[in-house]
Coordinates of C-alpha atoms in Angstrom, one line a residue:
Chain A
A9 CA -20.0 38.8 -9.5
Q10 CA -19.7 35.4 -11.1
R11 CA -18.1 32.5 -9.4
V12 CA -17.3 28.9 -10.1
T13 CA -16.7 26.4 -7.3
Q14 CA -15.1 23.0 -7.6
P15 CA -15.2 21.6 -4.1
E16 CA -12.8 18.8 -4.6
K17 CA -9.2 19.6 -5.0
L18 CA -8.3 15.9 -5.5
L19 CA -10.4 13.0 -6.5
S20 CA -9.0 9.5 -6.6
V21 CA -11.0 6.5 -8.0
F22 CA -10.3 3.1 -9.3
K23 CA -10.3 2.2 -12.9
G24 CA -13.7 1.1 -14.0
A25 CA -15.5 3.0 -11.2
P26 CA -17.9 5.9 -11.9
V27 CA -16.5 9.4 -11.7
E28 CA -18.3 12.6 -10.9
L29 CA -16.5 15.9 -10.7
K30 CA -18.6 18.6 -9.1
C31 CA -19.0 22.2 -10.3
N32 CA -21.3 24.8 -8.9
Y33 CA -21.6 28.3 -10.2
S34 CA -23.1 31.6 -9.2
Y35 CA -24.1 34.0 -12.0
S36 CA -27.0 36.4 -12.2
G37 CA -27.4 36.2 -16.0
S38 CA -27.6 33.3 -18.5
P39 CA -24.4 31.3 -18.3
E40 CA -22.4 29.3 -20.7
L41 CA -20.6 26.5 -19.0
F42 CA -17.5 24.6 -20.1
W43 CA -15.2 21.8 -18.9
Y44 CA -11.6 22.1 -19.7
V45 CA -9.0 19.3 -19.2
Q46 CA -5.3 19.6 -18.7
Y47 CA -3.3 16.4 -19.1
S48 CA 0.2 16.2 -17.6
R49 CA 2.5 18.7 -19.4
Q50 CA -0.1 19.6 -22.0
R51 CA -2.2 22.7 -22.6
L52 CA -5.8 23.4 -21.4
Q53 CA -8.1 21.6 -23.9
L54 CA -11.9 22.0 -24.2
L55 CA -13.6 18.9 -23.1
L56 CA -17.3 19.9 -23.1
R57 CA -19.6 22.8 -23.4
H58 CA -23.1 22.7 -22.2
I59 CA -24.8 24.0 -25.3
S60 CA -23.4 21.1 -27.4
R61 CA -24.9 18.5 -25.2
E62 CA -22.5 15.9 -26.5
S63 CA -20.4 13.2 -24.9
I64 CA -16.6 13.4 -25.3
K65 CA -14.3 10.5 -24.3
G66 CA -17.3 9.1 -22.4
F67 CA -17.8 12.2 -20.3
T68 CA -21.1 14.1 -20.1
A69 CA -22.2 17.1 -18.2
D70 CA -25.7 18.5 -17.7
L71 CA -26.5 22.1 -16.8
N72 CA -28.9 22.2 -13.9
K73 CA -30.1 25.7 -13.5
G74 CA -32.1 24.9 -10.4
E75 CA -29.1 23.7 -8.6
T76 CA -26.7 26.0 -10.4
S77 CA -24.5 23.0 -11.2
F78 CA -22.6 21.5 -14.1
H79 CA -21.2 18.3 -12.8
L80 CA -19.0 16.2 -15.1
K81 CA -19.7 12.4 -15.1
K82 CA -18.3 9.3 -16.6
P83 CA -19.7 5.8 -15.9
F84 CA -16.4 3.9 -16.1
A85 CA -13.1 5.7 -15.4
Q86 CA -10.0 4.8 -17.4
E87 CA -6.4 5.4 -16.5
E88 CA -5.9 7.9 -19.3
D89 CA -8.6 10.1 -17.7
S90 CA -6.1 11.2 -15.0
A91 CA -5.7 14.9 -15.4
M92 CA -6.7 18.3 -14.0
Y93 CA -10.2 19.3 -14.8
Y94 CA -11.4 22.9 -14.8
C95 CA -15.0 24.1 -14.9
A96 CA -15.4 27.5 -16.5
L97 CA -18.3 30.0 -17.0
R98 CA -19.0 33.0 -19.2
S99 CA -22.0 35.0 -20.2
Y100 CA -24.1 33.2 -22.8
S101 CA -25.2 36.5 -24.4
G102 CA -21.9 38.4 -24.2
G103 CA -20.6 37.5 -27.6
G104 CA -17.1 36.2 -28.0
A105 CA -15.2 38.8 -26.0
D106 CA -16.2 37.7 -22.5
G107 CA -13.5 36.2 -20.4
L108 CA -13.9 32.8 -18.8
T109 CA -14.3 32.5 -15.0
F110 CA -12.5 29.3 -13.9
G111 CA -12.9 27.1 -10.9
K112 CA -9.8 26.1 -9.0
G113 CA -9.7 22.7 -10.7
T114 CA -10.0 19.1 -9.6
H115 CA -7.0 16.7 -9.9
L116 CA -8.5 13.4 -11.0
I117 CA -6.4 10.3 -10.4
I118 CA -7.5 7.0 -11.7
Q119 CA -5.8 4.1 -9.9
P120 CA -5.2 0.8 -11.7
Chain B
E14 CA -5.2 20.8 -36.1
P15 CA -4.3 24.5 -35.7
E16 CA -2.9 25.6 -32.4
V17 CA -2.3 28.8 -30.4
T18 CA 1.5 29.1 -30.0
Q19 CA 3.2 31.1 -27.2
T20 CA 6.8 32.2 -26.8
P21 CA 9.0 31.9 -24.9
S22 CA 8.0 28.9 -22.8
H23 CA 9.9 30.3 -19.8
Q24 CA 10.9 33.9 -19.2
V25 CA 13.1 35.0 -16.3
T26 CA 13.3 38.7 -15.6
Q27 CA 14.6 41.0 -12.9
M28 CA 12.0 42.9 -10.9
G29 CA 11.3 46.3 -12.4
Q30 CA 12.1 45.2 -15.9
E31 CA 9.7 45.2 -18.8
V32 CA 8.7 41.9 -20.3
I33 CA 6.8 41.1 -23.5
L34 CA 5.0 37.8 -23.9
R35 CA 4.1 36.7 -27.3
C36 CA 1.3 34.7 -28.8
V37 CA 0.3 33.6 -32.3
P38 CA -3.5 32.9 -32.2
I39 CA -5.2 30.5 -34.6
S40 CA -5.3 32.3 -37.9
N41 CA -9.1 32.7 -38.6
H42 CA -9.9 33.6 -35.0
L43 CA -11.2 37.0 -34.1
Y44 CA -11.1 37.2 -30.3
F45 CA -7.9 37.0 -28.3
Y46 CA -7.4 36.7 -24.6
W47 CA -4.8 36.6 -21.9
Y48 CA -5.1 34.7 -18.6
R49 CA -2.7 34.0 -15.8
Q50 CA -2.3 31.3 -13.2
I51 CA -0.3 32.0 -10.1
L52 CA 1.2 28.7 -8.7
G53 CA -1.4 26.8 -6.7
Q54 CA -4.2 29.2 -7.7
K55 CA -7.0 29.3 -10.3
V56 CA -6.7 30.5 -13.9
E57 CA -7.7 34.2 -13.9
F58 CA -8.9 36.3 -16.8
L59 CA -6.8 39.3 -17.6
V60 CA -8.1 40.8 -20.9
S61 CA -9.9 40.2 -24.1
F62 CA -9.2 41.9 -27.5
Y63 CA -11.4 42.2 -30.6
N64 CA -11.3 44.4 -33.6
N65 CA -8.0 45.9 -32.6
E66 CA -9.1 47.1 -29.2
I67 CA -9.6 45.8 -25.7
S68 CA -13.1 44.4 -25.2
E69 CA -13.0 43.5 -21.5
K70 CA -10.4 43.6 -18.8
S71 CA -10.3 42.4 -15.2
E72 CA -9.2 44.2 -12.1
I73 CA -5.8 42.5 -12.4
F74 CA -5.2 44.3 -15.7
D75 CA -4.0 47.6 -14.4
D76 CA -1.8 50.3 -16.0
Q77 CA 1.3 48.1 -15.8
F78 CA -0.3 45.8 -18.4
S79 CA -0.9 46.4 -22.1
V80 CA -1.8 44.3 -25.1
E81 CA -1.1 44.8 -28.8
R82 CA -1.6 43.2 -32.1
P83 CA 1.4 44.6 -33.9
D84 CA 0.8 42.7 -37.1
G85 CA -1.6 40.3 -38.6
S86 CA -0.5 37.3 -36.6
N87 CA 1.0 38.2 -33.2
F88 CA -0.8 39.2 -30.0
T89 CA 1.4 40.4 -27.2
L90 CA 1.1 41.1 -23.5
K91 CA 3.5 43.7 -22.0
I92 CA 4.2 44.2 -18.4
R93 CA 5.9 47.5 -18.0
S94 CA 7.7 47.2 -14.6
T95 CA 7.5 43.7 -13.3
K96 CA 6.8 42.9 -9.6
L97 CA 7.5 39.7 -7.7
E98 CA 3.8 39.0 -7.7
D99 CA 3.7 38.9 -11.5
S100 CA 5.4 35.5 -11.4
A101 CA 2.9 33.1 -12.9
M102 CA 1.9 31.1 -15.9
Y103 CA 0.5 33.3 -18.6
F104 CA -1.9 31.7 -21.1
C105 CA -3.0 33.1 -24.4
A106 CA -6.3 32.0 -26.0
S107 CA -8.2 32.7 -29.1
S108 CA -11.7 32.0 -30.5
E109 CA -13.9 32.6 -33.4
R110 CA -16.9 33.2 -31.2
G111 CA -17.4 29.9 -29.4
P112 CA -15.0 28.0 -27.2
Q113 CA -11.6 29.4 -26.5
H114 CA -8.4 27.6 -27.5
F115 CA -5.4 27.9 -25.2
G116 CA -1.7 27.9 -25.8
D117 CA 0.8 26.0 -23.8
G118 CA 1.6 29.1 -21.6
T119 CA 4.6 31.1 -20.7
R120 CA 6.1 30.6 -17.3
L121 CA 7.2 34.1 -16.1
S122 CA 9.6 34.1 -13.1
I123 CA 10.4 37.5 -11.6
L124 CA 13.7 37.6 -9.5

């Protein structure tokens, strides 16, 4: 069975400080990993996917298969980064029909 | 930017009643999904739908649930006889093949 673990329910950092949101997964096959963000009163939005290897809003995430991790990082947090962040996984080879397995989410609060 | 739309935003229903949640996926998308999130818990996959049939479903998606694409635009989730534990946010999502795009959700409250 596949599982996504986000160990921190709440993470509070000061503006300008570095941020790291942890995500670990267990999956026997080849995973595709995503980070979704949900700003207050808004829908879940895709932030990053590991195969794109891009930086969005200053965030990056690297898939570490040895550590089965996909941590989300940003060097300098901004107040507008305050939101719920969800790590999600699906089978890389499953085509488009596979459902996502989500972590419980981390509530990131950026203090001024 | 095209969006997934869901109606209603909030549905209140008596236990035992049938409820239909509606979704309009993004128009050129081929894959459709339903998820739910019970208050305080994680987002959970219910079902995926492709080429007019269910592709994958989770253990949660039992005989009380059904999905349908009644026309070229809508994608619905029906719960036949609602239970108190069906109270949750229900999210619809769609994709071409890559990332899934989510709607705002329908809050379902069972009394």
